[in-house]
Coordinates of C-alpha atoms in Angstrom, one line a residue:
M1 CA 42.0 13.1 33.4
K2 CA 45.5 11.6 33.6
R3 CA 47.1 8.7 31.6
S4 CA 46.7 6.2 34.5
A5 CA 42.9 6.5 34.2
I6 CA 43.0 6.2 30.5
M7 CA 45.2 3.1 30.5
H8 CA 42.9 1.5 33.1
N9 CA 40.6 1.0 30.1
A10 CA 43.3 0.4 27.5
S11 CA 43.3 -3.3 27.6
A12 CA 39.5 -3.5 27.3
G13 CA 39.7 -1.0 24.4
L14 CA 42.3 -3.0 22.6
L15 CA 40.4 -6.2 23.2
L16 CA 37.3 -4.6 21.7
Y17 CA 39.4 -3.4 18.8
A18 CA 40.7 -6.9 18.1
L19 CA 37.2 -8.4 18.3
L20 CA 35.6 -5.9 16.0
C21 CA 38.3 -6.3 13.3
V22 CA 37.8 -10.1 12.8
L23 CA 36.0 -9.4 9.6
P24 CA 36.0 -6.3 7.3
S25 CA 32.4 -5.4 8.1
A26 CA 31.2 -1.8 8.1
A27 CA 29.0 -2.6 11.0
A28 CA 31.7 -4.3 13.1
F29 CA 34.6 -1.8 12.9
T30 CA 36.6 0.4 15.2
L31 CA 38.8 3.1 13.7
S32 CA 42.0 2.9 15.6
I33 CA 42.9 6.6 15.6
F34 CA 43.3 8.6 18.8
G35 CA 40.3 11.0 18.8
N36 CA 37.8 8.2 18.0
A37 CA 36.7 8.4 21.6
N38 CA 33.5 6.4 21.2
M39 CA 35.4 3.6 19.5
D40 CA 33.1 3.4 16.4
G41 CA 34.1 3.6 12.7
A42 CA 34.6 7.3 12.2
I43 CA 35.8 10.5 13.9
D44 CA 32.8 12.9 14.0
E45 CA 30.6 15.0 16.3
N46 CA 29.7 11.9 18.3
D47 CA 33.3 11.8 19.5
I48 CA 33.1 15.4 20.6
T49 CA 30.0 14.6 22.6
Y50 CA 31.6 11.5 24.1
L51 CA 34.7 13.4 25.1
E52 CA 32.6 16.0 26.8
G53 CA 31.1 13.2 28.8
V54 CA 34.6 11.9 29.7
I55 CA 35.7 15.3 30.9
N56 CA 32.4 15.7 32.9
G57 CA 32.7 12.2 34.4
T58 CA 29.6 10.7 32.8
N59 CA 31.4 8.6 30.2
P60 CA 34.4 6.2 30.9
P61 CA 37.6 7.1 29.0
T62 CA 38.5 4.7 26.2
N63 CA 41.8 3.8 24.8
L64 CA 41.3 6.4 22.0
S65 CA 40.0 9.3 24.1
D66 CA 43.4 11.0 24.3
A67 CA 43.2 12.6 20.9
N68 CA 46.4 14.6 21.2
Y69 CA 48.2 11.7 22.9
D70 CA 49.6 13.8 25.7
G71 CA 48.6 11.5 28.6
M72 CA 45.5 13.5 29.7
V73 CA 41.9 13.9 28.5
N74 CA 40.8 17.5 28.6
K75 CA 39.5 20.3 26.4
D76 CA 42.7 20.1 24.3
D77 CA 41.5 16.7 23.0
I78 CA 38.2 18.2 22.0
A79 CA 40.2 20.8 20.0
Q80 CA 42.4 18.1 18.4
T81 CA 39.3 16.0 17.5
R82 CA 37.7 19.1 16.0
Q83 CA 40.8 19.7 13.9
I84 CA 40.7 16.0 12.7
I85 CA 37.1 16.4 11.7
N86 CA 37.8 19.6 9.8
G87 CA 41.0 18.2 8.2
E88 CA 43.1 20.8 10.0
D89 CA 45.2 18.5 12.2
K90 CA 48.9 18.9 12.2
E91 CA 49.6 15.6 14.0
L92 CA 47.7 12.3 14.0
T93 CA 48.3 9.3 16.3
I94 CA 47.2 5.9 15.2
I95 CA 47.5 2.3 16.2
D96 CA 48.9 0.4 13.3
S97 CA 48.2 -3.2 12.4
A98 CA 51.2 -4.4 14.4
N99 CA 49.5 -2.8 17.5
R100 CA 52.1 -0.1 17.6
T101 CA 51.2 3.5 18.5
V102 CA 52.6 5.9 15.9
T103 CA 52.3 9.7 15.7
V104 CA 52.8 11.3 12.3
N105 CA 53.1 15.0 11.2
K106 CA 50.7 16.3 8.6
P107 CA 50.6 16.9 5.7
V108 CA 52.7 13.9 4.7
Q109 CA 54.9 14.8 1.7
K110 CA 57.5 12.0 1.4
I111 CA 57.0 8.3 1.9
V112 CA 58.7 5.0 1.1
I113 CA 56.5 1.9 0.5
G114 CA 57.4 -1.7 1.1
S115 CA 54.8 -3.3 -1.1
S116 CA 53.0 -2.8 -4.4
Y117 CA 49.7 -3.0 -2.5
Y118 CA 50.6 0.4 -1.0
G119 CA 51.2 1.8 -4.4
E120 CA 47.7 0.7 -5.5
A121 CA 46.1 2.0 -2.3
F122 CA 47.9 5.4 -2.4
L123 CA 47.7 6.1 -6.1
Y124 CA 44.3 4.6 -7.1
I125 CA 42.2 4.3 -3.9
L126 CA 43.3 7.5 -2.1
G127 CA 44.5 9.6 -5.0
V128 CA 47.9 10.5 -3.4
D129 CA 50.2 12.3 -5.8
D130 CA 52.9 9.8 -7.1
K131 CA 55.6 12.4 -6.3
T132 CA 54.8 11.7 -2.6
I133 CA 56.3 8.2 -3.1
V134 CA 60.1 8.7 -3.2
G135 CA 61.1 5.0 -2.8
V136 CA 59.5 1.6 -3.4
E137 CA 60.3 -2.1 -2.6
E138 CA 62.3 -3.6 -5.4
S139 CA 59.6 -5.9 -6.9
T140 CA 57.2 -3.0 -7.1
K141 CA 59.4 -1.5 -9.8
T142 CA 58.5 -4.4 -12.1
K143 CA 54.7 -3.7 -12.0
N144 CA 54.9 -1.9 -15.3
V145 CA 51.2 -2.6 -16.3
L146 CA 49.6 -2.0 -12.9
L147 CA 51.9 0.7 -11.5
P148 CA 53.8 2.4 -14.4
Q149 CA 54.2 5.6 -12.3
L150 CA 56.5 3.7 -9.9
S151 CA 58.9 1.9 -12.2
A152 CA 61.5 4.7 -12.1
K153 CA 61.3 5.2 -8.3
E154 CA 64.4 4.5 -6.2
S155 CA 64.5 1.1 -4.6
M156 CA 64.4 0.7 -0.8
G157 CA 65.7 -2.8 -1.2
T158 CA 63.6 -5.9 -0.7
R159 CA 60.8 -6.6 1.7
A160 CA 63.0 -8.8 3.9
A161 CA 66.2 -6.8 3.5
P162 CA 65.6 -3.0 3.3
D163 CA 68.4 -0.8 2.2
I164 CA 68.8 1.5 5.2
E165 CA 71.4 3.8 3.5
M166 CA 69.0 4.4 0.6
I167 CA 66.1 5.1 3.0
L168 CA 68.2 7.6 4.9
D169 CA 69.2 9.3 1.6
L170 CA 65.6 9.5 0.5
N171 CA 64.7 10.9 4.0
P172 CA 61.0 10.1 3.9
E173 CA 58.7 11.1 6.8
I174 CA 57.1 7.6 6.8
V175 CA 58.1 4.1 5.7
F176 CA 55.2 1.8 5.2
V177 CA 55.9 -2.0 5.5
Y178 CA 54.1 -5.2 6.3
V179 CA 53.3 -6.2 9.8
N180 CA 55.8 -9.1 9.9
S181 CA 58.3 -8.1 7.3
P182 CA 61.0 -6.8 7.5
K183 CA 62.0 -7.6 11.1
A184 CA 62.2 -4.6 13.4
E185 CA 65.9 -5.0 14.0
L186 CA 66.4 -4.5 10.2
L187 CA 64.3 -1.4 10.0
E188 CA 62.9 0.4 13.1
D189 CA 66.0 -0.3 15.2
K190 CA 68.2 1.2 12.4
L191 CA 66.1 4.2 12.0
K192 CA 66.0 5.2 15.7
G193 CA 66.8 8.9 16.2
T194 CA 66.3 9.8 12.5
G195 CA 62.8 11.1 12.9
I196 CA 61.6 8.7 10.2
K197 CA 58.4 6.9 11.3
V198 CA 57.5 3.3 10.4
I199 CA 53.9 2.3 10.0
R200 CA 53.1 -1.4 9.7
M201 CA 50.1 -2.4 7.7
D202 CA 49.5 -5.3 5.3
L203 CA 46.7 -4.1 3.0
W204 CA 45.9 -7.7 2.1
R205 CA 44.3 -9.3 5.1
M206 CA 40.5 -9.4 5.1
A207 CA 40.5 -8.8 8.9
T208 CA 42.4 -5.6 8.8
L209 CA 42.2 -4.0 5.4
R210 CA 39.1 -1.9 6.1
D211 CA 40.7 -0.3 9.1
E212 CA 43.9 0.2 7.3
V213 CA 42.3 2.0 4.3
E214 CA 40.3 4.2 6.7
K215 CA 43.4 5.2 8.7
L216 CA 45.3 5.9 5.5
G217 CA 42.5 8.2 4.4
Y218 CA 43.0 10.2 7.6
I219 CA 46.8 10.2 7.4
F220 CA 46.7 11.7 3.9
G221 CA 43.6 13.8 4.2
K222 CA 41.8 11.6 1.7
Q223 CA 38.9 10.4 3.8
E224 CA 36.4 11.0 1.0
N225 CA 38.3 8.9 -1.5
A226 CA 38.8 6.2 1.1
N227 CA 35.1 6.1 1.8
K228 CA 34.2 5.7 -1.9
Y229 CA 36.4 2.7 -2.0
L230 CA 35.0 1.3 1.2
E231 CA 31.4 1.7 -0.1
F232 CA 32.4 -0.3 -3.2
H233 CA 34.2 -2.9 -1.0
D234 CA 31.3 -3.2 1.4
D235 CA 28.7 -3.6 -1.3
V236 CA 30.5 -6.7 -2.6
V237 CA 31.7 -8.2 0.7
E238 CA 28.4 -7.7 2.5
Q239 CA 26.2 -9.3 -0.1
I240 CA 28.6 -12.4 -0.1
K241 CA 28.6 -12.6 3.7
E242 CA 24.8 -12.4 3.9
K243 CA 24.4 -15.3 1.5
I244 CA 27.1 -17.4 3.1
A245 CA 25.6 -16.9 6.5
E246 CA 22.4 -18.7 5.2
I247 CA 24.4 -21.8 4.1
P248 CA 24.5 -24.5 6.7
G249 CA 27.9 -25.8 7.7
D250 CA 27.3 -29.3 6.4
E251 CA 26.6 -27.8 2.9
R252 CA 30.0 -26.1 2.7
P253 CA 32.2 -27.9 0.3
K254 CA 35.6 -29.4 1.4
V255 CA 38.3 -27.4 -0.3
Y256 CA 41.9 -28.1 -1.0
L257 CA 44.0 -25.0 -1.5
D258 CA 47.0 -25.7 -3.7
A259 CA 50.1 -23.5 -4.0
R260 CA 51.9 -25.7 -6.5
V261 CA 54.7 -28.3 -6.2
A262 CA 57.0 -28.1 -3.2
E263 CA 60.4 -27.4 -4.8
G264 CA 62.5 -30.4 -5.6
T265 CA 59.8 -32.9 -4.7
S266 CA 56.5 -34.3 -6.0
D267 CA 54.7 -33.0 -2.9
R268 CA 52.3 -30.1 -2.8
R269 CA 52.3 -26.9 -0.8
T270 CA 48.9 -26.0 0.6
R271 CA 47.5 -23.0 2.5
N272 CA 46.0 -22.7 6.0
A273 CA 45.6 -20.1 8.7
P274 CA 46.7 -17.3 8.8
D275 CA 47.2 -17.3 5.0
G276 CA 45.1 -14.8 3.1
V277 CA 43.8 -17.4 0.6
H278 CA 42.7 -19.5 3.5
Q279 CA 40.8 -16.5 4.9
L280 CA 39.2 -15.9 1.5
C281 CA 38.1 -19.6 1.3
E282 CA 36.5 -19.5 4.7
N283 CA 34.7 -16.3 4.0
A284 CA 33.5 -17.6 0.6
G285 CA 31.9 -20.6 2.4
G286 CA 34.5 -23.2 2.0
D287 CA 35.9 -25.8 4.5
N288 CA 39.6 -25.9 4.1
V289 CA 40.8 -29.6 4.4
A290 CA 44.2 -28.3 5.7
S291 CA 42.7 -26.3 8.6
A292 CA 43.7 -28.8 11.2
L293 CA 47.3 -29.1 10.1
S294 CA 49.6 -27.4 12.7
A295 CA 52.2 -26.1 10.4
S296 CA 51.6 -22.8 8.5
N297 CA 51.2 -23.4 4.7
P298 CA 52.6 -26.9 5.0
T299 CA 53.9 -29.4 2.5
V300 CA 51.6 -32.3 1.9
S301 CA 52.0 -35.4 -0.2
A302 CA 49.9 -36.1 -3.3
E303 CA 48.5 -39.1 -1.4
W304 CA 47.3 -36.9 1.4
V305 CA 45.4 -34.8 -1.1
L306 CA 43.8 -37.9 -2.5
T307 CA 42.7 -39.2 0.9
Q308 CA 41.1 -35.8 1.7
N309 CA 39.0 -36.2 -1.5
P310 CA 38.1 -32.5 -1.7
D311 CA 34.9 -31.3 -3.4
V312 CA 36.7 -28.3 -4.8
I313 CA 40.3 -27.6 -5.6
L314 CA 41.4 -24.0 -5.7
G315 CA 44.9 -23.2 -6.9
C316 CA 46.8 -20.0 -6.2
D317 CA 50.5 -20.0 -6.6
F318 CA 52.8 -18.4 -4.0
G319 CA 54.6 -16.9 -7.0
M320 CA 53.1 -14.4 -9.4
E321 CA 51.5 -16.5 -12.1
G322 CA 49.0 -14.7 -14.3
G323 CA 47.8 -11.4 -13.2
Y324 CA 47.6 -7.9 -14.7
G325 CA 51.0 -8.2 -16.5
A326 CA 50.1 -11.5 -18.3
D327 CA 48.1 -11.6 -21.6
N328 CA 47.6 -15.3 -21.8
L329 CA 46.4 -18.1 -19.5
T330 CA 49.4 -20.3 -20.0
Q331 CA 50.7 -20.2 -16.4
L332 CA 47.3 -20.7 -14.9
K333 CA 46.5 -23.6 -17.3
D334 CA 49.8 -25.2 -16.4
H335 CA 48.8 -25.2 -12.7
Y336 CA 45.4 -26.6 -13.6
D337 CA 46.9 -29.3 -15.7
A338 CA 49.2 -30.3 -12.9
M339 CA 46.3 -30.7 -10.5
I340 CA 44.1 -32.8 -12.8
S341 CA 47.1 -35.0 -13.8
M342 CA 48.3 -36.0 -10.3
P343 CA 48.5 -39.8 -10.0
G344 CA 45.1 -41.0 -8.8
S345 CA 43.4 -37.6 -9.3
E346 CA 40.7 -39.1 -11.4
G347 CA 39.2 -40.4 -8.2
I348 CA 39.0 -37.0 -6.5
S349 CA 35.5 -35.5 -6.4
A350 CA 36.8 -32.1 -7.5
V351 CA 38.4 -33.5 -10.6
K352 CA 35.5 -35.8 -11.5
N353 CA 33.0 -33.0 -11.2
N354 CA 35.1 -30.3 -13.0
R355 CA 35.5 -28.2 -9.9
V356 CA 39.2 -27.4 -10.2
H357 CA 39.8 -23.6 -10.4
I358 CA 43.1 -21.6 -10.6
F359 CA 43.3 -17.9 -9.9
S360 CA 46.1 -15.3 -9.8
N361 CA 47.7 -13.9 -6.7
D362 CA 47.2 -10.5 -8.2
I363 CA 43.5 -10.5 -7.3
A364 CA 43.9 -12.6 -4.1
F365 CA 45.7 -9.9 -2.2
G366 CA 45.7 -6.1 -2.0
P367 CA 42.9 -3.5 -2.3
D368 CA 41.2 -5.7 -5.0
Y369 CA 41.2 -8.9 -2.9
F370 CA 37.4 -9.0 -2.9
I371 CA 37.5 -9.8 -6.6
S372 CA 38.8 -13.2 -5.8
L373 CA 36.4 -13.5 -2.9
A374 CA 33.6 -13.0 -5.4
Y375 CA 35.1 -15.6 -7.8
M376 CA 35.6 -18.0 -5.0
A377 CA 32.0 -17.6 -3.7
K378 CA 30.7 -18.4 -7.2
M379 CA 33.1 -21.4 -7.5
L380 CA 32.1 -22.9 -4.2
H381 CA 28.4 -22.1 -4.3
P382 CA 27.4 -21.7 -7.9
A383 CA 23.6 -22.0 -7.2
A384 CA 23.6 -19.5 -4.4
F385 CA 25.6 -17.0 -6.4
A386 CA 24.1 -17.7 -9.9
D387 CA 23.5 -13.9 -10.3
L388 CA 26.9 -12.8 -9.1
N389 CA 29.2 -11.6 -11.9
P390 CA 32.7 -11.3 -10.6
G391 CA 34.1 -10.2 -14.0
K392 CA 31.7 -7.3 -14.1
I393 CA 32.6 -6.4 -10.5
H394 CA 36.3 -6.5 -11.5
Q395 CA 35.8 -4.2 -14.5
D396 CA 33.6 -1.8 -12.6
F397 CA 36.3 -1.6 -9.9
M398 CA 39.0 -0.9 -12.5
D399 CA 36.9 1.7 -14.2
Q400 CA 36.1 3.5 -11.0
F401 CA 39.4 3.4 -9.2
Y402 CA 42.2 2.3 -11.6
S403 CA 41.1 4.3 -14.6
Y404 CA 44.7 5.7 -15.0
I405 CA 45.8 2.5 -16.7
N406 CA 42.6 2.1 -18.8
F407 CA 42.5 -1.7 -18.2
S408 CA 40.0 -4.1 -19.8
V409 CA 39.9 -7.3 -17.7
S410 CA 38.3 -9.2 -20.7
E411 CA 41.1 -8.2 -23.1
H412 CA 44.1 -8.2 -20.9
G413 CA 45.5 -10.0 -17.9
A414 CA 45.0 -13.6 -16.7
F415 CA 43.0 -14.0 -13.6
I416 CA 41.2 -17.3 -13.5
Y417 CA 41.3 -20.7 -15.3
P418 CA 39.1 -22.2 -16.6
P419 CA 36.8 -19.2 -17.3
L420 CA 33.5 -19.2 -15.4
N421 CA 30.1 -19.1 -17.0
E422 CA 29.1 -15.7 -15.6
S423 CA 25.6 -14.2 -15.7

């Protein structure tokens, strides 16, 4: 079967992929790797059976049927799928989170990463050898507590301005960067003809993180480790989703998401779609009062906040206040004090009812994002989540996956303020 027949179904397949990846649910999930012929969440014997049906004409080809990505669906694709299942594949073709098709050679031995989230995912979730990472984004080198293994790695420059000369000197097989940063003309265009592949993933968006971790497991031959993480992830996320689904819309509190003072003014910065904290708020059962604003993460006046009269205020700075590298709550408390001392804030329901909470960016994004989802659910719906213990979830996660740094969340770090009364 030729490429034209495959592509006849491509748009439908991609639409299905987009729809299924709206939430990181184990039930609603399509693994976007060529060889996943039946478009489910794994590459297994069911794909072999489906491919046999495609070849025999009893199943329609899907966008992912062409396992070896050669433009035809035939027995060679069954052989490639079998190699993927057995971990013997020498090439793997994926659709990354920027909807780009990328083929990589395996095993992968040298990579450059454009975010600390990749460091966490590769070292702690997947168990990739740190020697595989030959270069990191500049700010990742400062994560001495969370990622001490990467502090001495070469810098690939910043997220927005990659150092192409350094990347070429490092000669990685793959450069991993965010979907929207850096711009293609600053990276892919400059790497054309070098053989260096670019894969774009965020590893912080709820809607795509599950797919990304699964794909990375296949790229590095670490599916078992990826699945252990996803089991932990799903246990937390699914129990929150199930309870939130039972809460009527009119019982969801109005939430103002604060990102601190807009520089040089008394105005505030807030968060809305497609911001990650906005996604967390909605999935934790909150109604973001800034949802209807057209600008992304807009500046708003203090008066506007007062007129919205939110039931809950959740603060999460665009910068890196608190987190794993902090051993006191000063920065989080400063943010809290700024919110409760705004002129007129005494009239806001959230302030009157002691429902102002500040949390660190460190747990809002990255592989541990669901820690803040758990905290947020408990902050927004304390009765429904009376038995939920986010602090214990956090520590269990650190013990199981980040044991290299032997981190106690009760003794170190600064993650939320004020502390919650956890069961």
